[in-house]
Tab-separated table of C-alpha atoms and ligand atoms in Angstrom:
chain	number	residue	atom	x	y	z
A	1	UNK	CA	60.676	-30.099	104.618
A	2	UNK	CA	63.916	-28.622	105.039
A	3	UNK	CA	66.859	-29.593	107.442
A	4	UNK	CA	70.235	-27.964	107.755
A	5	UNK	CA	72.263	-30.656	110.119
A	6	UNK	CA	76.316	-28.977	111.233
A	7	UNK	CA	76.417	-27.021	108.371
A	8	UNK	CA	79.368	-24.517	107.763
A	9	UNK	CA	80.137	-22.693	104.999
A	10	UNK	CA	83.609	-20.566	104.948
A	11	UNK	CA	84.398	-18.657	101.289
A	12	UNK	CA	87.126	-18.568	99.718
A	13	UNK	CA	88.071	-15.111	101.364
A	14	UNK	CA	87.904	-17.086	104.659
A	15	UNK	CA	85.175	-15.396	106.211
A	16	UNK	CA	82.814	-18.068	108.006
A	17	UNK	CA	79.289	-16.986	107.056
A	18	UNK	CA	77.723	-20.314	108.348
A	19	UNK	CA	79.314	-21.453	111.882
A	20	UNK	CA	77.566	-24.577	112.669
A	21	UNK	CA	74.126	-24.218	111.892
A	22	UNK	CA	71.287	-26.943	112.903
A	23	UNK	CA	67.782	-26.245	111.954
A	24	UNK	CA	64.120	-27.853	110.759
A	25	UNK	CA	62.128	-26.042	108.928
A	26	UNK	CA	57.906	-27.850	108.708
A	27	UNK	CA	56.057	-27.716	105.525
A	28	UNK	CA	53.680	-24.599	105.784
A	29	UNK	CA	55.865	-22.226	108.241
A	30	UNK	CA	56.682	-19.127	107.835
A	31	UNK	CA	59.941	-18.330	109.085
A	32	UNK	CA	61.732	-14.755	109.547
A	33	UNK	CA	65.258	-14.639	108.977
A	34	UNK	CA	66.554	-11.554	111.545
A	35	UNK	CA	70.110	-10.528	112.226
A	36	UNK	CA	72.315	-7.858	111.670
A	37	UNK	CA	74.061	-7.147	108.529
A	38	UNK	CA	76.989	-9.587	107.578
A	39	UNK	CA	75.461	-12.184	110.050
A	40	UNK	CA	74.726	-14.675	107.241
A	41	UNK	CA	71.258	-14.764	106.313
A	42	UNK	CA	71.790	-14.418	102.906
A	43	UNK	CA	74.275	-17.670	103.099
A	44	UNK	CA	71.661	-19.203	105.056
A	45	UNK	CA	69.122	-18.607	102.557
A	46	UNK	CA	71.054	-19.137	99.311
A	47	UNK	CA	72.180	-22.272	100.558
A	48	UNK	CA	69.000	-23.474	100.710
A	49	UNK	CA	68.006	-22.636	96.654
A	50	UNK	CA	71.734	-24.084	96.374
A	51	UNK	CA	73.480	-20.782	95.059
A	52	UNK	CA	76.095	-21.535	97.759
A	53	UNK	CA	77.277	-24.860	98.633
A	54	UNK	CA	77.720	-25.949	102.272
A	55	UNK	CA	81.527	-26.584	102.968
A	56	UNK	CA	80.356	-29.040	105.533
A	57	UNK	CA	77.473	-30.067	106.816
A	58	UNK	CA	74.422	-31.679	105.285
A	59	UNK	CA	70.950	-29.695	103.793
A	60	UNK	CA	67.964	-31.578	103.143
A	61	UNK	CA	65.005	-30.563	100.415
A	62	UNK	CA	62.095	-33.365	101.022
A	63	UNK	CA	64.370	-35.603	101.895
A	64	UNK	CA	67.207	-34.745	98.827
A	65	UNK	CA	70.568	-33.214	99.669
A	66	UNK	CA	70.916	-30.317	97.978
A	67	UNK	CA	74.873	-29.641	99.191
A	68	UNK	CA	75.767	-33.009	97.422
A	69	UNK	CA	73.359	-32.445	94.233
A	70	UNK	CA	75.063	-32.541	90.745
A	71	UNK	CA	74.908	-29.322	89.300
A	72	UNK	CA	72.983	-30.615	86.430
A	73	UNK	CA	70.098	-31.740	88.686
A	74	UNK	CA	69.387	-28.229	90.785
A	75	UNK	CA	67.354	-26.630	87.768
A	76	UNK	CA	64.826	-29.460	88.621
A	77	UNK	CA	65.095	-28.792	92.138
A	78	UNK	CA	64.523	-25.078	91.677
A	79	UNK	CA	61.080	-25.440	90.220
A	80	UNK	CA	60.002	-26.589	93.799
A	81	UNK	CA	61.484	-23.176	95.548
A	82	UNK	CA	60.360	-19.679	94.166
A	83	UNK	CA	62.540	-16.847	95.395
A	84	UNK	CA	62.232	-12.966	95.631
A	85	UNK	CA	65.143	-10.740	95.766
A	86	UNK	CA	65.391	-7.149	96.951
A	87	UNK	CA	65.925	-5.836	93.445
A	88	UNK	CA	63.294	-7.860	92.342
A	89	UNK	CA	65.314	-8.479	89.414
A	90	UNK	CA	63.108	-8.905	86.402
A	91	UNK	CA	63.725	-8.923	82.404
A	92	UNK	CA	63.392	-4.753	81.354
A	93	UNK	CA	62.551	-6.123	77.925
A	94	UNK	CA	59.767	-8.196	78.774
A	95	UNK	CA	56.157	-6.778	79.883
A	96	UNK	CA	54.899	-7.553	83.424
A	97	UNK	CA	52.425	-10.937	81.180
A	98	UNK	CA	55.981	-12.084	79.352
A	99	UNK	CA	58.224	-11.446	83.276
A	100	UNK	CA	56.147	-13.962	84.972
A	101	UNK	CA	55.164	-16.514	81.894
A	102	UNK	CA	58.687	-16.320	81.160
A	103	UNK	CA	59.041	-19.026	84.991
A	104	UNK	CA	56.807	-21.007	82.898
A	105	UNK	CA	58.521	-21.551	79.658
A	106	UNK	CA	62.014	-22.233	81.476
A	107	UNK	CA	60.354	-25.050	82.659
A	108	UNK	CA	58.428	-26.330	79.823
A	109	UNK	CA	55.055	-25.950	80.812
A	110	UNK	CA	52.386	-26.555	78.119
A	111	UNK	CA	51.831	-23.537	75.978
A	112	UNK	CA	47.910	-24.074	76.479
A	113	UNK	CA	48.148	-23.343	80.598
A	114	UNK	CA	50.341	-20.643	80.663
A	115	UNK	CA	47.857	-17.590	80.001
A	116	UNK	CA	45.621	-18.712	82.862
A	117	UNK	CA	48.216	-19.553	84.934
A	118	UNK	CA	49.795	-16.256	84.758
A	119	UNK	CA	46.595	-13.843	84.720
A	120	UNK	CA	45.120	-15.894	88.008
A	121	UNK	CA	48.729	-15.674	90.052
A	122	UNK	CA	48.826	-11.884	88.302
A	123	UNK	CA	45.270	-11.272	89.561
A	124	UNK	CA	46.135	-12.773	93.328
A	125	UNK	CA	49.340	-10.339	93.622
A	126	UNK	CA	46.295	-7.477	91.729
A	127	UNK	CA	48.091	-6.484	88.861
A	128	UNK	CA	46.461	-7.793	86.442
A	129	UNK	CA	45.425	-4.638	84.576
A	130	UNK	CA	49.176	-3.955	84.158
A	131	UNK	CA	49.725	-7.046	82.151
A	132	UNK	CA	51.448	-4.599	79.070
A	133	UNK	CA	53.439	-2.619	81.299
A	134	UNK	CA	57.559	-2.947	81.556
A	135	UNK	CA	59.215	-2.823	84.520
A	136	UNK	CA	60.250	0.553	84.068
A	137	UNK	CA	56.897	1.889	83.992
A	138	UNK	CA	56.069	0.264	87.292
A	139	UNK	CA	56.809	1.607	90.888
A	140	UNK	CA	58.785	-0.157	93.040
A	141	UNK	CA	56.047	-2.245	94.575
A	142	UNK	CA	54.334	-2.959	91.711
A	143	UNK	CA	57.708	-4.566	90.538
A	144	UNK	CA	58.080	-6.781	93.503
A	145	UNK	CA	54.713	-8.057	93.142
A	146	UNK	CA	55.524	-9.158	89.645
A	147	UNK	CA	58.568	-10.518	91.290
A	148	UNK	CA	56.716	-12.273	93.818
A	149	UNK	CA	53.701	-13.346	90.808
A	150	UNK	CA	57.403	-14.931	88.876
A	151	UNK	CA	57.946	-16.748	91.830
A	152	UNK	CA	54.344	-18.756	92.510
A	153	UNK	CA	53.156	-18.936	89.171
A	154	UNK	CA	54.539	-22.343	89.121
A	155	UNK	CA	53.038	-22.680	92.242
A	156	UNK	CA	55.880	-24.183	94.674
A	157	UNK	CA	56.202	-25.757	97.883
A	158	UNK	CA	58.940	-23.140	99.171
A	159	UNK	CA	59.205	-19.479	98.749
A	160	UNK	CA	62.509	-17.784	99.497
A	161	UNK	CA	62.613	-14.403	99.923
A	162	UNK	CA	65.667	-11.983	100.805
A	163	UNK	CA	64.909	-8.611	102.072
A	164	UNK	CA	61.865	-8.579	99.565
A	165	UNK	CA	61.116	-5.276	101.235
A	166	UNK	CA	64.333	-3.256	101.490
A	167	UNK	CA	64.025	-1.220	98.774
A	168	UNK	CA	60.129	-0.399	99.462
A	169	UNK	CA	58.368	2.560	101.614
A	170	UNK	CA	56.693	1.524	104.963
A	171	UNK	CA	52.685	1.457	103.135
A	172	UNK	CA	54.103	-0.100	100.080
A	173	UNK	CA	56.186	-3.161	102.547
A	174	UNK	CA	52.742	-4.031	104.273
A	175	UNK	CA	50.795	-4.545	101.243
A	176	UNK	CA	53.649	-7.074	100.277
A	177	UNK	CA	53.815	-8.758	103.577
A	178	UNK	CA	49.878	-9.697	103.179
A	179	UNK	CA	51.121	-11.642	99.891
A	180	UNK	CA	53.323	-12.986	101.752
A	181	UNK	CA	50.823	-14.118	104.191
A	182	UNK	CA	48.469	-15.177	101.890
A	183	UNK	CA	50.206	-17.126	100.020
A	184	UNK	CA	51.739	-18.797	103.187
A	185	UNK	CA	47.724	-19.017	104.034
A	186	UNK	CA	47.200	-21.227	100.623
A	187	UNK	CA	49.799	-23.343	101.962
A	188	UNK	CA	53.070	-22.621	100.718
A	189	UNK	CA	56.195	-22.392	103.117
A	190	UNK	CA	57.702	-19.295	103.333
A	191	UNK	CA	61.067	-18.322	103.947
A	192	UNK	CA	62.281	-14.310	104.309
A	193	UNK	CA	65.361	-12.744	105.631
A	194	UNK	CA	64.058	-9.248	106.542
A	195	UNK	CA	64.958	-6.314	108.687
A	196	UNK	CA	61.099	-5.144	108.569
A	197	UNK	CA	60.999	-5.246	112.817
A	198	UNK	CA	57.407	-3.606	112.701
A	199	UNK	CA	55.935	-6.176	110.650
A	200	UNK	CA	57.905	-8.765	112.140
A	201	UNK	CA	56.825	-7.331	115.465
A	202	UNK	CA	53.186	-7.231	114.020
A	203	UNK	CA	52.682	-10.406	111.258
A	204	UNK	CA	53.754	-12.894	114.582
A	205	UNK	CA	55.684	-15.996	112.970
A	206	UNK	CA	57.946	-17.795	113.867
A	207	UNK	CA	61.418	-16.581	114.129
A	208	UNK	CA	65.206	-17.112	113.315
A	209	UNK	CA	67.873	-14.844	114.624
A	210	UNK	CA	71.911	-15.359	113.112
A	211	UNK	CA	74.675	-13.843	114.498
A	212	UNK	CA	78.161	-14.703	113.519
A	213	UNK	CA	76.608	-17.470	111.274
A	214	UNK	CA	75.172	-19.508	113.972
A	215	UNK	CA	71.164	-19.055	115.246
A	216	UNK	CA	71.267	-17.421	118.311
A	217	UNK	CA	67.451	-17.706	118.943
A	218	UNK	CA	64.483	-19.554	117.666
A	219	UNK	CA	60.904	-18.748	118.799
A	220	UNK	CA	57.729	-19.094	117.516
A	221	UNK	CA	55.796	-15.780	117.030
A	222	UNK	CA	59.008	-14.263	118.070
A	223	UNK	CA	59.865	-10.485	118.073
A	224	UNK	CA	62.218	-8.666	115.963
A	225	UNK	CA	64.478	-8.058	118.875
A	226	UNK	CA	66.912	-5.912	117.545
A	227	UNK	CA	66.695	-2.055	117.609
A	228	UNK	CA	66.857	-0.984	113.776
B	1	LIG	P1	73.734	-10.964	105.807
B	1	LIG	O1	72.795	-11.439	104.751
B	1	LIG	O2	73.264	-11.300	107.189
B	1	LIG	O3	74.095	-9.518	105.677
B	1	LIG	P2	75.748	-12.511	104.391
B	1	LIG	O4	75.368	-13.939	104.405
B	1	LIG	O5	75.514	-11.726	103.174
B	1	LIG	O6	75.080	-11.802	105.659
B	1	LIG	O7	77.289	-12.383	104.766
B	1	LIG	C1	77.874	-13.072	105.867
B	1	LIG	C2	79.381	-12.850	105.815
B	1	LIG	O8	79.902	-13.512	104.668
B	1	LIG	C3	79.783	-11.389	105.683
B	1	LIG	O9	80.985	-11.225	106.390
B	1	LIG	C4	80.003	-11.239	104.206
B	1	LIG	O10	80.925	-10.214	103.928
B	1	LIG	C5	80.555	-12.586	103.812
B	1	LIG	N1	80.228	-12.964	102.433
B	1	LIG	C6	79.000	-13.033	101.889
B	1	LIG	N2	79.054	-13.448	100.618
B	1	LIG	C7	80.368	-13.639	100.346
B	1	LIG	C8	81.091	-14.081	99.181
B	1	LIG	N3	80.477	-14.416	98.043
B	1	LIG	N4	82.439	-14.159	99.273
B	1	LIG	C9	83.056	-13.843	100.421
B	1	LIG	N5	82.457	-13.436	101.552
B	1	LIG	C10	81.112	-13.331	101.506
B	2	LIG	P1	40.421	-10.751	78.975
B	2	LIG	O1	40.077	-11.647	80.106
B	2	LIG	O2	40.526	-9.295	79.316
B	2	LIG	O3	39.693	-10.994	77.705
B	2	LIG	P2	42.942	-12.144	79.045
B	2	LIG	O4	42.671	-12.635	80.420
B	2	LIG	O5	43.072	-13.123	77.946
B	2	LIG	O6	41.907	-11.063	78.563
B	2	LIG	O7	44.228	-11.258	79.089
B	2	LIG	C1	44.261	-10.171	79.949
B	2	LIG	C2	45.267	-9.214	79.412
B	2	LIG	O8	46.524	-9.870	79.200
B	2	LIG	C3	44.854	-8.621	78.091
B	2	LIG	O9	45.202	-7.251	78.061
B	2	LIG	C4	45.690	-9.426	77.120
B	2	LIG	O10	45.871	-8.750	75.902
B	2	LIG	C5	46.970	-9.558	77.888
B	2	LIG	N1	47.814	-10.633	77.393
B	2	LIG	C6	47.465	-11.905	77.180
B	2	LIG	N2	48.487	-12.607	76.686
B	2	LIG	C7	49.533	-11.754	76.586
B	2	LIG	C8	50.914	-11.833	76.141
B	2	LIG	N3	51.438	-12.973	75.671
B	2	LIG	N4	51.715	-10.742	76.213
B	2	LIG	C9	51.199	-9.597	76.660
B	2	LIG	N5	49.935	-9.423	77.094
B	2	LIG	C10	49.103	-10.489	77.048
């Protein structure tokens, strides 16, 4: 599904984040991104949603390079990849119903599936007796599962997710990780930089460790392997 072939990526500042970096990613995994901070796992990942370019090196998307993609063609590409961010980053003007139908519209979906479509993907994430609420009436959990609700409701292939539980308490983490998992369970790859080592050490999947922009280690149903 995805495959990142000698691919470097050096800002402008001249800091290499991405130092050679080969890697195959199968439809259905689910991958953990682990590494210590300023390793490059965000790069990594937004490379792969195409918010960074590659300097060198060629990515793959189902067979379409996403380094070499015109600009005007990555919206379409996006509708394939959901992704979660720490901040979870939704609309404060919009209520939890309008956060997540609001994937929907950008994309043109008919008007008569989008109010089943959101209440079922709001009802698998189980908020959807908070349909009315706004994001600032929600805790922080409840605001990455509308996050996370955004991000399938259009029900993609590949689901990025960085640090999705940084900003979340240890009970309220867990409780996102089994979305995770289920949703990686209905099929859907899943993608997630995190620095979670007991649910890494616990949810066994495969994983990828960067260091200085390159992958240092690769294991299936790997371990955390960092202290913190
Ligand atoms: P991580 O997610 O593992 O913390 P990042 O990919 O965010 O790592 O960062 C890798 C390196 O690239 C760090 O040295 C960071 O400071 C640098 N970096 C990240 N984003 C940018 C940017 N937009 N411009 C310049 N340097 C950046
Ligand atoms: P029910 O199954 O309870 O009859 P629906 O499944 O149609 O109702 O909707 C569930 C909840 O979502 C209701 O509170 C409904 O008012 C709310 N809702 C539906 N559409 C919207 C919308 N566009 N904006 C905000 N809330 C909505």
């Amino acid at each position: 599904m995805i495959e990142m072939k000698n691919v470097y990526k050096k800002y402008r500042n001249g800091v290499t984040a991405a130092n050679g970096i080969d890697v195959k990613i199968k439809q259905g995994e689910f991958v953990y991104i682990v590494g210590p901070s300023g390793a490059g796992k965000s790069t990594f990942i937004k490379m792969m949603y195409r918010e960074e370019k590659p300097t060198s090196g060629t990515i793959t998307l189902n067979g379409i390079d996403m380094g070499s993609m015109k600009n005007n063609k990555v919206p379409h590409i996006r509708r394939n990849i959901g992704v979660v961010f720490q901040d979870f980053k939704l609309l404060p003007k919009l209520n939890v119903y309008e956060n997540v139908a609001f994937a929907l519209e950008v994309i043109e979906e008919p008007q008569k599936n989008i109010k089943q479509k959101v209440m079922d993907t709001l009802d698998l994430v189980g908020l959807k007796h908070k349909v009315r609420m706004f994001p600032d009436e929600l805790s922080g959990g409840e605001q990455q599962r509308v996050s996370i609700a955004r991000s399938i409701v259009n029900q993609p292939k590949l689901v990025i997710a960085d640090e999705p539980t940084g900003n979340l308490d240890p009970d309220t983490s867990w409780e996102i990780m089994n979305i995770f998992d289920e949703i990686n369970t209905r099929g859907t790859t899943v993608l997630m930089a995190t620095h979670n080592k007991e649910i890494v050490n616990t949810i066994k999947h495969r994983v990828i460790a960067i260091e200085g922009g390159r992958i240092v280690r690769d294991e299936q149903r790997g371990d955390y392997g960092y202290e913190i």
